[in-house]
Short mmCIF file of C-alpha atoms in Angstrom, two decimals:
data_model
loop_
_atom_site.label_atom_id
_atom_site.label_comp_id
_atom_site.label_asym_id
_atom_site.label_seq_id
_atom_site.Cartn_x
_atom_site.Cartn_y
_atom_site.Cartn_z
CA MET A 8 -4.89 14.66 -6.74
CA HIS A 9 -3.27 11.90 -4.68
CA LEU A 10 0.52 11.50 -4.74
CA ALA A 11 2.53 8.47 -3.80
CA ILE A 12 6.23 7.80 -4.12
CA SER A 13 7.45 4.28 -4.76
CA LEU A 14 10.91 4.17 -3.28
CA ASN A 15 13.42 1.68 -4.55
CA ILE A 16 15.81 1.19 -1.68
CA ALA A 17 18.26 -0.88 -3.66
CA ALA A 18 21.46 1.08 -4.22
CA ALA A 19 21.99 2.42 -7.72
CA THR A 20 24.86 1.10 -9.77
CA GLY A 21 28.16 2.35 -8.43
CA GLU A 22 26.73 3.53 -5.15
CA ALA A 23 27.33 2.26 -1.55
CA VAL A 24 24.45 0.42 0.10
CA LEU A 25 21.93 2.93 1.48
CA ASP A 26 21.80 3.47 5.22
CA PHE A 27 18.85 4.36 7.39
CA SER A 28 19.88 7.94 7.77
CA ARG A 29 19.76 8.52 4.04
CA ILE A 30 16.45 6.74 3.53
CA SER A 31 14.79 8.52 6.48
CA LYS A 32 16.00 11.91 5.18
CA PHE A 33 14.39 11.13 1.87
CA VAL A 34 11.06 10.13 3.46
CA ARG A 35 10.99 13.21 5.74
CA GLN A 36 11.53 15.38 2.70
CA ALA A 37 8.59 13.67 0.98
CA GLU A 38 6.54 14.29 4.13
CA ALA A 39 7.46 17.96 4.16
CA ALA A 40 6.27 18.19 0.57
CA GLY A 41 2.82 16.75 1.54
CA VAL A 42 3.14 13.47 -0.38
CA ASP A 43 0.28 11.10 0.68
CA MET A 44 2.38 7.97 1.03
CA VAL A 45 5.75 6.40 0.33
CA ALA A 46 5.83 2.74 -0.74
CA ILE A 47 8.97 0.82 0.17
CA SER A 48 10.02 -1.87 -2.26
CA ASP A 49 11.13 -5.34 -1.22
CA THR A 50 11.77 -8.75 -2.69
CA ALA A 51 12.97 -12.14 -1.61
CA ASP A 52 13.57 -13.04 -5.25
CA GLY A 53 17.34 -13.39 -5.55
CA PRO A 54 20.23 -11.05 -4.88
CA SER A 55 19.49 -7.39 -4.00
CA SER A 56 21.44 -4.41 -2.75
CA SER A 57 18.46 -3.36 -0.58
CA PRO A 58 19.82 -3.04 2.97
CA PHE A 59 16.57 -3.65 4.85
CA GLU A 60 13.48 -5.86 5.02
CA ALA A 61 10.62 -3.48 4.19
CA THR A 62 8.28 -3.95 7.15
CA THR A 63 11.18 -3.54 9.60
CA LEU A 64 12.22 -0.39 7.79
CA LEU A 65 8.65 0.89 7.95
CA ALA A 66 8.57 0.50 11.74
CA ALA A 67 11.76 2.57 12.02
CA LEU A 68 10.43 5.23 9.65
CA ALA A 69 7.25 5.51 11.75
CA THR A 70 9.35 6.79 14.60
CA VAL A 71 10.90 9.64 12.61
CA THR A 72 7.84 10.80 10.69
CA ASP A 73 4.42 12.12 11.83
CA LYS A 74 2.07 12.38 8.89
CA ILE A 75 3.13 10.65 5.66
CA GLY A 76 1.57 7.24 4.92
CA LEU A 77 4.07 4.38 5.05
CA VAL A 78 3.48 1.33 2.80
CA ALA A 79 5.70 -1.74 2.70
CA ALA A 80 5.79 -4.45 0.09
CA ALA A 81 5.32 -7.94 1.44
CA SER A 82 4.91 -11.06 -0.66
CA THR A 83 2.04 -13.53 -0.30
CA VAL A 84 4.63 -16.29 -0.80
CA ALA A 85 7.16 -15.22 1.85
CA HIS A 86 4.81 -14.97 4.82
CA GLN A 87 1.91 -16.85 6.43
CA PRO A 88 -1.22 -14.71 6.27
CA TYR A 89 -1.73 -14.72 10.08
CA ASN A 90 1.74 -13.42 10.72
CA LEU A 91 1.48 -10.79 7.98
CA ALA A 92 -1.89 -9.58 9.25
CA ARG A 93 -0.48 -9.35 12.77
CA ARG A 94 2.64 -7.45 11.58
CA PHE A 95 0.72 -4.84 9.62
CA ALA A 96 -1.81 -4.38 12.43
CA SER A 97 1.10 -3.69 14.71
CA LEU A 98 2.72 -1.31 12.25
CA ASP A 99 -0.56 0.55 12.00
CA ILE A 100 -0.57 0.98 15.81
CA ILE A 101 3.06 2.04 15.86
CA SER A 102 2.52 4.57 13.08
CA HIS A 103 -0.76 5.84 14.59
CA GLY A 104 -2.78 4.78 11.54
CA ARG A 105 -0.37 5.42 8.67
CA ALA A 106 0.45 1.87 7.53
CA GLY A 107 -0.34 0.05 4.30
CA TRP A 108 0.44 -3.32 2.75
CA HIS A 109 1.60 -3.46 -0.86
CA ALA A 110 0.84 -6.88 -2.30
CA THR A 111 2.12 -7.50 -5.78
CA MET A 112 -0.01 -9.90 -7.89
CA ALA A 113 3.05 -10.98 -9.86
CA GLN A 114 4.95 -14.13 -8.85
CA GLY A 115 8.68 -13.67 -8.45
CA SER A 116 10.52 -16.15 -10.65
CA ARG A 117 12.74 -17.49 -7.88
CA GLU A 118 10.99 -16.39 -4.68
CA ALA A 119 9.03 -19.57 -3.98
CA ALA A 120 12.29 -21.58 -3.98
CA ASN A 121 13.21 -19.83 -0.75
CA PHE A 122 10.00 -20.91 0.91
CA SER A 123 9.88 -24.63 0.40
CA ARG A 124 8.24 -24.46 -3.05
CA PRO A 125 11.17 -24.84 -5.54
CA GLU A 126 8.67 -25.49 -8.37
CA GLY A 127 6.73 -22.31 -7.61
CA PHE A 128 3.08 -22.00 -8.41
CA SER A 129 1.14 -22.09 -11.66
CA ASP A 130 -0.26 -18.72 -12.59
CA THR A 131 -3.78 -19.93 -11.85
CA ASP A 132 -2.84 -21.42 -8.45
CA PHE A 133 -0.84 -18.29 -7.52
CA ARG A 134 -3.84 -16.07 -8.32
CA ARG A 135 -6.34 -18.21 -6.38
CA ARG A 136 -3.92 -18.47 -3.51
CA ALA A 137 -3.24 -14.73 -3.49
CA GLU A 138 -7.01 -13.89 -3.40
CA GLU A 139 -7.53 -16.37 -0.59
CA TYR A 140 -4.57 -14.92 1.26
CA ILE A 141 -5.76 -11.33 0.94
CA GLY A 142 -9.24 -12.33 2.15
CA ILE A 143 -7.72 -13.96 5.24
CA VAL A 144 -5.59 -10.94 6.09
CA GLN A 145 -8.47 -8.50 5.66
CA GLY A 146 -10.77 -10.84 7.67
CA LEU A 147 -8.28 -11.07 10.50
CA TRP A 148 -7.97 -7.28 10.65
CA GLN A 149 -11.77 -7.14 11.28
CA GLY A 150 -11.70 -9.71 14.02
CA TRP A 151 -12.13 -7.21 16.85
CA ASP A 152 -14.85 -4.53 16.99
CA ALA A 153 -13.57 -1.10 17.84
CA ASP A 154 -14.65 -1.35 21.51
CA ALA A 155 -14.00 -5.08 21.97
CA LEU A 156 -10.82 -4.85 24.11
CA LEU A 157 -11.65 -3.79 27.68
CA PHE A 158 -8.33 -4.26 29.54
CA ASP A 159 -10.41 -4.28 32.76
CA LYS A 160 -7.93 -5.57 35.35
CA THR A 161 -10.30 -4.90 38.25
CA GLY A 162 -13.19 -6.75 36.69
CA GLY A 163 -11.03 -9.40 35.18
CA ARG A 164 -12.29 -8.80 31.66
CA PHE A 165 -9.77 -8.57 28.82
CA HIS A 166 -12.41 -8.29 26.11
CA ASP A 167 -16.10 -8.48 25.31
CA PRO A 168 -16.64 -11.93 23.73
CA GLU A 169 -19.61 -10.59 21.77
CA LYS A 170 -17.34 -8.17 19.97
CA MET A 171 -14.66 -10.71 18.98
CA HIS A 172 -15.15 -12.62 15.64
CA LEU A 173 -13.35 -15.78 14.87
CA LEU A 174 -12.35 -16.07 11.18
CA ASP A 175 -12.56 -19.88 11.10
CA HIS A 176 -11.25 -19.91 7.52
CA LYS A 177 -10.73 -23.30 5.85
CA GLY A 178 -9.91 -22.83 2.21
CA GLU A 179 -7.99 -24.42 -0.66
CA PHE A 180 -4.56 -23.23 0.52
CA PHE A 181 -4.92 -22.02 4.13
CA SER A 182 -6.64 -22.84 7.39
CA VAL A 183 -6.74 -19.95 9.87
CA ARG A 184 -8.90 -19.76 12.98
CA GLY A 185 -8.18 -16.22 14.36
CA PRO A 186 -8.59 -13.82 15.92
CA LEU A 187 -5.37 -11.81 15.87
CA ASN A 188 -3.66 -11.43 19.20
CA VAL A 189 -2.97 -7.72 18.65
CA ALA A 190 -5.40 -4.86 18.98
CA ARG A 191 -7.58 -3.52 16.18
CA SER A 192 -5.83 -1.29 13.66
CA PRO A 193 -6.33 2.48 14.16
CA GLN A 194 -7.55 2.60 10.59
CA ASP A 195 -9.82 -0.39 11.14
CA THR A 196 -7.78 -2.06 8.42
CA PRO A 197 -4.39 -0.90 7.05
CA VAL A 198 -4.55 0.34 3.44
CA LEU A 199 -4.19 -2.43 0.86
CA VAL A 200 -2.21 -1.50 -2.26
CA LEU A 201 -2.16 -3.82 -5.30
CA SER A 202 -0.01 -3.62 -8.40
CA ASP A 203 1.30 -5.73 -11.35
CA LEU A 204 -2.27 -6.72 -12.30
CA SER A 205 -3.02 -8.98 -15.21
CA GLU A 206 -6.49 -8.94 -16.82
CA ALA A 207 -7.48 -11.90 -14.64
CA ASP A 208 -6.55 -9.91 -11.50
CA LEU A 209 -8.69 -6.92 -12.14
CA ASP A 210 -11.85 -8.23 -10.42
CA ILE A 211 -9.79 -9.32 -7.41
CA ALA A 212 -8.32 -5.79 -7.16
CA ALA A 213 -11.72 -4.15 -7.63
CA ARG A 214 -13.14 -6.28 -4.76
CA THR A 215 -10.29 -5.90 -2.29
CA ALA A 216 -7.83 -3.08 -2.97
CA ASP A 217 -7.89 0.43 -1.52
CA VAL A 218 -5.23 1.64 -3.93
CA ILE A 219 -4.35 0.20 -7.35
CA LEU A 220 -1.08 1.12 -9.08
CA LEU A 221 -1.17 0.98 -12.83
CA GLU A 222 1.60 1.32 -15.35
CA SER A 223 1.60 4.50 -17.39
CA GLY A 224 0.34 4.58 -20.94
CA SER A 225 -1.47 6.95 -23.26
CA VAL A 226 -4.22 9.17 -21.85
CA ASP A 227 -6.81 7.25 -23.78
CA SER A 228 -5.66 3.83 -22.63
CA ALA A 229 -5.35 5.06 -19.03
CA LYS A 230 -8.92 6.40 -19.21
CA VAL A 231 -10.22 3.04 -20.48
CA ARG A 232 -8.46 1.19 -17.57
CA PHE A 233 -9.57 3.67 -15.00
CA ASP A 234 -13.27 3.50 -16.07
CA ASP A 235 -13.08 -0.26 -16.27
CA LEU A 236 -11.75 -0.61 -12.69
CA LYS A 237 -14.37 1.81 -11.35
CA ARG A 238 -17.11 -0.19 -13.07
CA ARG A 239 -15.76 -3.42 -11.63
CA ALA A 240 -15.73 -1.88 -8.17
CA MET A 241 -19.35 -0.86 -8.51
CA ALA A 242 -20.26 -4.37 -9.73
CA ALA A 243 -18.61 -5.74 -6.57
CA GLY A 244 -20.91 -3.55 -4.45
CA ARG A 245 -18.32 -0.93 -3.64
CA ASP A 246 -18.35 2.85 -3.99
CA PRO A 247 -16.08 3.49 -7.01
CA ASP A 248 -14.37 6.23 -5.05
CA ALA A 249 -13.38 3.63 -2.46
CA VAL A 250 -10.69 2.40 -4.90
CA LYS A 251 -8.01 4.93 -5.75
CA VAL A 252 -6.29 4.33 -9.07
CA LEU A 253 -2.80 5.85 -9.31
CA THR A 254 -0.77 5.87 -12.51
CA SER A 255 2.88 4.97 -12.01
CA ILE A 256 5.30 7.33 -13.74
CA SER A 257 8.99 7.86 -14.00
CA PHE A 258 10.67 11.09 -15.02
CA ALA A 259 13.01 11.10 -18.00
CA PRO A 260 16.24 13.09 -17.41
CA ASP A 261 15.41 15.47 -20.22
CA ASP A 262 11.84 16.21 -19.10
CA GLY A 263 11.50 19.80 -17.97
CA PRO A 264 9.24 20.71 -15.00
CA ALA A 265 6.70 22.51 -17.15
CA ALA A 266 6.46 19.60 -19.65
CA THR A 267 6.09 17.09 -16.84
CA ALA A 268 3.43 19.19 -15.12
CA ASP A 269 1.60 19.48 -18.45
CA ARG A 270 1.70 15.69 -18.86
CA LEU A 271 0.30 15.02 -15.40
CA GLU A 272 -2.35 17.70 -15.72
CA THR A 273 -3.56 16.32 -19.03
CA GLN A 274 -4.00 12.82 -17.51
CA LEU A 275 -5.78 14.25 -14.48
CA ARG A 276 -8.11 16.55 -16.39
CA ALA A 277 -9.02 13.56 -18.57
CA LYS A 278 -10.10 11.73 -15.42
CA SER A 279 -7.83 8.82 -16.24
CA CYS A 280 -6.53 8.42 -12.68
CA ASP A 281 -6.99 9.62 -9.11
CA GLY A 282 -3.35 10.64 -8.91
CA PHE A 283 0.17 9.45 -9.52
CA ASN A 284 2.71 7.04 -8.13
CA ILE A 285 6.15 8.61 -8.71
CA GLN A 286 8.82 5.95 -9.09
CA LEU A 287 12.14 7.14 -7.64
CA SER A 288 15.39 5.77 -6.40
CA ALA A 289 16.45 6.84 -2.88
CA GLN A 290 18.53 9.69 -4.24
CA HIS A 291 18.09 13.06 -2.65
CA SER A 292 18.44 14.80 -5.99
CA ALA A 293 15.66 12.72 -7.59
CA LEU A 294 13.15 13.79 -4.93
CA GLY A 295 14.51 17.33 -4.89
CA ASP A 296 13.81 17.78 -8.63
CA PHE A 297 10.17 16.68 -8.04
CA VAL A 298 9.65 18.72 -4.87
CA ASP A 299 11.43 21.92 -5.99
CA HIS A 300 10.28 22.15 -9.56
CA ILE A 301 7.41 19.86 -10.58
CA LEU A 302 5.31 20.02 -7.37
CA PRO A 303 5.19 23.84 -7.31
CA ALA A 304 4.06 23.81 -10.93
CA LEU A 305 1.26 21.37 -10.06
CA ARG A 306 0.25 23.57 -7.11
CA GLN A 307 0.09 26.68 -9.23
CA ARG A 308 -2.40 24.84 -11.39
CA GLY A 309 -4.49 23.98 -8.32
CA LEU A 310 -3.96 20.23 -8.71
CA VAL A 311 -2.25 19.50 -5.32
CA GLN A 312 -3.52 20.50 -1.96
CA GLU A 313 -1.33 21.99 0.72
CA GLY A 314 -0.65 19.81 3.78
CA TYR A 315 -2.55 16.78 5.09
CA ARG A 316 -6.32 16.52 5.71
CA GLY A 317 -6.01 14.26 8.74
CA THR A 318 -3.60 12.03 10.58
CA THR A 319 -4.17 8.60 9.00
CA LEU A 320 -3.25 7.26 5.57
CA ARG A 321 -6.97 6.62 4.94
CA SER A 322 -7.70 10.27 5.62
CA HIS A 323 -4.99 11.37 3.22
CA LEU A 324 -6.52 9.23 0.51
CA ARG A 325 -10.11 10.10 1.48
CA LEU A 326 -10.97 6.41 2.16
CA ASP A 327 -13.50 5.20 4.62
CA GLY A 328 -12.18 3.53 7.76
CA GLY A 329 -11.14 4.22 11.30
CA GLY A 330 -9.52 7.31 12.67
CA ASP A 331 -10.18 10.81 11.30
CA GLN A 332 -11.68 11.14 7.86
#
């Protein structure tokens, strides 16, 4: 069972703005518990009490953690694809292969107005643009073969031209030549996480995503969605297990650990997901309840492994790619 924590870094009502010390303590606690990855929220859609931009925070968290995967939300509206690809490739190098990009497929109602598009995009344009954007980013990440960069000062050879691949993308919304001017990602490509999918987004996600976050529902409905996504991945020529489907859940205050563990076990035994995305605020007590009470109950049932399989986020999620598997 794979476990992610989606961390909302906006301060709760009545709280002071969170500082880095508090957030890093939370993430280190999640790492000690063996959680596969923590996904940091972000938005440029109006006022927020979040103290940090997510990719900057991820870079800082990479220096105080060693194993846990680190995923940052970044909008396809707020960044040019070349800059975003470059940033996440750099974050993957800084974190030694633990970085992921969370791209939401939902358009923020006011976000585009901050980026020279006060009228926003139609839903159809936004979807076509997002798919083109994701293809550019993933294409740029694959611009260098693993042994392309030589750094041969004596021979005067920076790279092997045969192992460099220009993207030369000219599409409906973007024109990008490539290649990236940073080294290849330790994971080959950082992990791509997609969420907020409409029916029309499902094929895009099945073709491109490494991890899909779905909202919770009944076991039966989750099973239908899970099987449907796996079929779509196969139809796109992918191994169905190359796409991990995690069900997003929140814990109600009155839920006891045993009842919560029962609920998760039922969904997992029904093969309605590959794991869970636990939605938490950055409150120490919220994670403590999960780590101290629910996680041990899941381990007693043999549903959660101890420790990490490897050193990269792809290895945690058992995904193909660079680094250890």
